[in-house]
CSV table of C-alpha atoms in Angstrom, one decimal:
chain,number,residue,atom,x,y,z
A,21,MET,CA,-33.0,188.7,252.4
A,22,THR,CA,-32.4,185.7,250.2
A,23,ALA,CA,-29.0,184.3,249.4
A,24,ALA,CA,-27.1,181.1,248.6
A,25,SER,CA,-26.7,178.9,251.6
A,26,THR,CA,-25.8,175.5,253.0
A,27,ASP,CA,-28.5,173.2,254.3
A,28,ASP,CA,-27.3,173.8,257.9
A,29,GLN,CA,-27.8,177.5,257.6
A,30,SER,CA,-31.3,177.0,256.1
A,31,ARG,CA,-32.3,174.8,259.0
A,32,THR,CA,-31.0,177.3,261.5
A,33,ALA,CA,-32.9,180.2,259.8
A,34,ALA,CA,-36.1,178.1,259.8
A,35,LEU,CA,-36.2,177.9,263.6
A,36,TYR,CA,-36.8,181.6,263.9
A,37,VAL,CA,-39.8,182.1,261.7
A,38,PRO,CA,-42.6,179.9,263.1
A,39,ASP,CA,-45.1,182.9,263.3
A,40,LEU,CA,-44.5,184.2,259.8
A,41,ASN,CA,-47.0,181.9,257.9
A,42,ALA,CA,-48.1,184.5,255.4
A,43,GLY,CA,-46.5,183.7,252.1
A,44,GLY,CA,-45.1,180.5,253.4
A,45,LEU,CA,-42.2,182.2,255.2
A,46,ASP,CA,-42.2,179.5,257.8
A,47,VAL,CA,-40.6,177.3,255.1
A,48,ILE,CA,-37.0,178.0,254.0
A,49,THR,CA,-36.1,177.3,250.3
A,50,LYS,CA,-33.4,174.8,250.1
A,51,GLY,CA,-30.1,176.2,248.9
A,52,LEU,CA,-30.8,179.8,249.9
A,53,ILE,CA,-30.1,181.8,253.1
A,54,GLN,CA,-33.4,183.3,254.1
A,55,VAL,CA,-33.5,185.4,257.3
A,56,TRP,CA,-36.6,187.4,258.1
A,57,TYR,CA,-37.1,190.5,260.2
A,58,SER,CA,-38.6,190.1,263.6
A,59,THR,CA,-42.3,190.8,264.1
A,60,ASN,CA,-41.5,194.1,266.0
A,61,THR,CA,-39.2,195.2,263.2
A,62,LEU,CA,-41.9,194.4,260.6
A,63,GLN,CA,-44.4,196.4,262.5
A,64,LYS,CA,-42.1,199.4,262.5
A,65,LEU,CA,-41.7,199.1,258.8
A,66,GLU,CA,-45.4,198.8,258.3
A,67,ALA,CA,-45.9,202.0,260.3
A,68,GLU,CA,-43.4,203.8,258.1
A,69,ILE,CA,-45.2,202.6,255.0
A,70,VAL,CA,-48.6,203.6,256.3
A,71,HIS,CA,-47.3,207.0,257.3
A,72,ALA,CA,-45.8,207.6,253.8
A,73,SER,CA,-48.9,206.3,252.0
A,74,PRO,CA,-47.0,205.5,248.8
A,75,LEU,CA,-48.6,205.0,245.4
A,76,ARG,CA,-46.2,202.2,244.6
A,77,LEU,CA,-43.9,200.3,247.0
A,78,ALA,CA,-41.0,198.2,245.8
A,79,CYS,CA,-39.8,195.4,248.2
A,80,LEU,CA,-36.4,194.4,247.0
A,81,SER,CA,-35.2,191.1,248.5
A,82,CYS,CA,-37.4,191.6,251.6
A,83,PRO,CA,-40.4,189.2,251.2
A,84,SER,CA,-41.1,189.3,254.9
A,85,VAL,CA,-42.0,193.0,254.6
A,86,TYR,CA,-44.2,192.3,251.5
A,87,PHE,CA,-46.1,189.4,253.2
A,88,HIS,CA,-46.4,191.1,256.5
A,89,LEU,CA,-48.7,193.6,254.8
A,90,SER,CA,-52.3,192.6,254.4
A,91,GLU,CA,-53.6,192.0,250.9
A,92,GLU,CA,-55.6,195.2,251.4
A,93,ALA,CA,-52.5,197.2,252.4
A,94,ARG,CA,-50.5,195.8,249.5
A,95,ALA,CA,-53.2,196.9,247.1
A,96,LYS,CA,-53.4,200.3,248.6
A,97,CYS,CA,-49.7,201.0,248.4
A,98,GLY,CA,-49.2,199.2,245.1
A,99,ALA,CA,-46.6,196.8,246.6
A,100,SER,CA,-44.4,194.7,244.4
A,101,ASN,CA,-42.2,191.8,245.6
A,102,PHE,CA,-38.9,191.9,243.8
A,103,GLU,CA,-37.4,188.5,244.6
A,104,TYR,CA,-35.0,185.8,243.4
A,105,ASP,CA,-37.0,183.0,245.0
A,106,ARG,CA,-39.4,181.9,242.3
A,107,ARG,CA,-41.7,180.1,244.8
A,108,TRP,CA,-43.8,183.3,244.9
A,109,ALA,CA,-43.9,183.6,241.1
A,110,ASP,CA,-47.7,183.0,241.0
A,111,ASP,CA,-48.3,186.1,243.1
A,112,LYS,CA,-49.6,188.8,240.9
A,113,ASN,CA,-47.1,191.3,242.4
A,114,PHE,CA,-44.1,189.1,242.0
A,115,VAL,CA,-41.1,190.5,240.0
A,116,PHE,CA,-38.2,188.2,239.4
A,117,TYR,CA,-35.0,190.0,240.6
A,118,ASP,CA,-31.4,188.9,240.3
A,119,CYS,CA,-29.0,191.3,242.0
A,120,TYR,CA,-26.3,190.2,239.6
A,121,ALA,CA,-28.3,191.6,236.8
A,122,PRO,CA,-29.3,195.0,238.3
A,123,SER,CA,-30.5,196.6,235.1
A,124,ASN,CA,-32.6,193.7,234.1
A,125,VAL,CA,-35.9,195.1,235.1
A,126,GLU,CA,-38.8,195.9,232.8
A,127,GLU,CA,-38.6,199.4,231.3
A,128,SER,CA,-42.3,199.8,232.2
A,129,LEU,CA,-41.3,199.8,235.9
A,130,HIS,CA,-38.6,202.5,235.6
A,131,GLY,CA,-39.4,205.6,237.6
A,132,GLN,CA,-42.6,204.1,239.0
A,133,PHE,CA,-42.0,203.6,242.7
A,134,ASP,CA,-42.2,206.3,245.4
A,135,PHE,CA,-41.1,204.1,248.3
A,136,LEU,CA,-38.4,201.4,248.0
A,137,ILE,CA,-37.1,199.1,250.7
A,138,ALA,CA,-34.0,196.9,250.0
A,139,ASP,CA,-32.4,194.2,252.1
A,140,PRO,CA,-29.4,192.9,250.1
A,141,PRO,CA,-28.3,189.3,250.9
A,142,SER,CA,-24.6,190.2,250.6
A,143,LEU,CA,-21.9,192.3,252.2
A,144,GLN,CA,-20.0,192.7,249.0
A,145,THR,CA,-19.8,196.4,248.0
A,146,SER,CA,-20.3,195.4,244.4
A,147,VAL,CA,-23.7,193.9,245.3
A,148,LEU,CA,-24.7,197.0,247.2
A,149,GLU,CA,-23.8,199.0,244.1
A,150,ASN,CA,-26.0,196.7,242.1
A,151,TYR,CA,-29.0,197.4,244.3
A,152,ALA,CA,-28.3,201.1,244.1
A,153,THR,CA,-28.4,200.8,240.3
A,154,THR,CA,-31.8,199.0,240.4
A,155,ILE,CA,-33.2,201.6,242.9
A,156,ARG,CA,-32.2,204.5,240.6
A,157,LEU,CA,-34.0,202.8,237.7
A,158,LEU,CA,-37.2,202.1,239.7
A,159,ALA,CA,-37.4,205.3,241.8
A,160,ALA,CA,-39.8,208.1,241.0
A,161,PRO,CA,-38.6,211.6,241.6
A,162,GLY,CA,-38.4,212.3,245.3
A,163,ALA,CA,-38.8,208.6,246.2
A,164,ARG,CA,-38.3,207.5,249.8
A,165,ILE,CA,-35.5,204.9,250.0
A,166,LEU,CA,-34.9,202.5,253.0
A,167,PHE,CA,-31.9,200.2,252.9
A,168,SER,CA,-30.8,197.5,255.3
A,169,THR,CA,-27.2,196.4,255.6
A,170,PHE,CA,-24.2,196.1,257.9
A,171,ASP,CA,-23.5,199.3,259.9
A,172,SER,CA,-19.9,199.7,258.6
A,173,PHE,CA,-21.4,200.6,255.2
A,174,GLN,CA,-22.5,204.1,256.3
A,175,PRO,CA,-20.0,205.9,253.9
A,176,THR,CA,-21.0,203.6,251.1
A,177,MET,CA,-24.8,204.2,251.6
A,178,SER,CA,-24.2,208.0,251.7
A,179,GLU,CA,-22.1,207.9,248.6
A,180,LEU,CA,-24.4,205.6,246.6
A,181,LEU,CA,-27.8,206.9,247.4
A,182,GLY,CA,-27.4,209.8,249.9
A,183,LEU,CA,-28.8,207.7,252.8
A,184,SER,CA,-28.2,208.2,256.5
A,185,PRO,CA,-28.4,205.6,259.4
A,186,GLN,CA,-31.5,205.5,261.5
A,187,ARG,CA,-31.5,205.0,265.3
A,188,PHE,CA,-33.8,202.0,265.1
A,189,LYS,CA,-31.7,198.9,264.1
A,190,PRO,CA,-33.5,195.9,262.6
A,191,ALA,CA,-33.7,192.6,264.4
A,192,LEU,CA,-33.2,189.6,262.2
A,193,PRO,CA,-33.3,186.5,264.4
A,194,GLY,CA,-30.6,184.0,263.4
A,195,LEU,CA,-28.3,186.6,261.9
A,196,GLY,CA,-25.6,187.2,264.4
A,197,TYR,CA,-24.5,190.7,263.2
A,198,ALA,CA,-28.1,191.9,263.5
A,199,GLU,CA,-28.6,190.3,266.9
A,200,SER,CA,-25.5,192.1,268.1
A,201,GLY,CA,-26.8,195.5,266.9
A,202,ARG,CA,-24.4,195.7,263.9
A,203,TRP,CA,-27.1,195.9,261.2
A,204,SER,CA,-28.7,199.2,260.3
A,205,PHE,CA,-31.4,200.9,258.4
A,206,TYR,CA,-30.4,203.8,256.1
A,207,ALA,CA,-32.9,206.3,254.7
A,208,ASN,CA,-33.1,209.5,252.6
A,209,PHE,CA,-36.0,210.9,254.6
A,210,ALA,CA,-36.9,211.8,258.2
A,211,SER,CA,-38.4,208.6,259.6
A,212,VAL,CA,-41.3,208.6,262.0
A,213,ALA,CA,-41.1,204.9,263.0
A,214,LEU,CA,-37.3,204.4,263.0
A,215,CYS,CA,-36.3,207.4,265.1
A,216,LEU,CA,-35.9,205.5,268.4
A,217,PRO,CA,-33.6,202.6,269.3
A,218,ASN,CA,-34.9,199.1,269.0
A,219,GLU,CA,-35.7,197.7,272.5
A,220,GLU,CA,-35.2,194.2,271.2
A,221,LEU,CA,-31.5,195.0,270.8
A,222,ALA,CA,-31.0,196.8,274.1
A,223,ASN,CA,-28.5,194.3,275.4
A,224,ALA,CA,-26.8,193.7,272.1
A,225,GLY,CA,-23.0,193.4,272.2
A,226,ALA,CA,-20.5,194.2,269.5
A,227,ALA,CA,-19.8,191.7,266.8
A,228,ASP,CA,-16.6,191.2,264.9
A,229,GLU,CA,-16.3,192.7,261.4
A,230,PRO,CA,-17.1,190.0,258.7
A,231,ASP,CA,-14.0,188.9,256.9
A,232,ASP,CA,-13.7,189.0,253.1
A,233,GLY,CA,-14.1,185.2,252.9
A,234,TRP,CA,-17.5,185.3,254.7
A,235,ALA,CA,-18.7,188.1,252.4
A,236,GLU,CA,-17.7,186.3,249.3
A,237,GLY,CA,-19.4,183.1,250.3
A,238,PHE,CA,-22.6,184.6,251.5
A,239,HIS,CA,-24.1,185.2,248.1
A,240,THR,CA,-22.5,184.3,244.8
A,241,PRO,CA,-23.5,184.5,241.1
A,242,GLN,CA,-23.9,180.7,241.1
A,243,HIS,CA,-27.1,180.8,243.1
A,244,GLU,CA,-29.7,179.5,240.6
A,245,ILE,CA,-32.0,176.9,242.3
């Protein structure tokens, strides 16, 4: 996920990604919150992608998933990196994406992706709705959709995209709600890699619900860098 941030939050996030050198993920872009999935979570997602063998994969605001895949794997599944952070703009599969302009995607991409993974950097319902709008534009008929967000959004995910929570919850080191087991994957298909609990979170405790102020400040329209 990528979102507006303070310098302190950026430095904190950077401490948790020393092994994610692909794509320069060991460096955090100043002014953005950037929190990556753990290696174990990325391996589960890779297994899901390999099993599905998509013709085209859309990674929406989850560059750690895109760069975890080898170049060969990215080519095989037609992966595209939909991202706000322009530092990857030179990558041939980069697509600039601003979640506050959800319909602003090239028409040539409409209906082209049979697997879509999204990790919105906000807990505002309006932003989740924006991602749903983009997904509907990009998704091919029968596309598999995998969405990552706070677990209290189960009704919203069901209403927006017909998604159900998975037993495996993602680990995002440095993000308290995920570390306490309050972040979930939602899918519209029977998952083979996300059907068992995440052992990394076996001792996770409950976290408080985020208040409206935190959600509003996590990612705002004034996020240009």
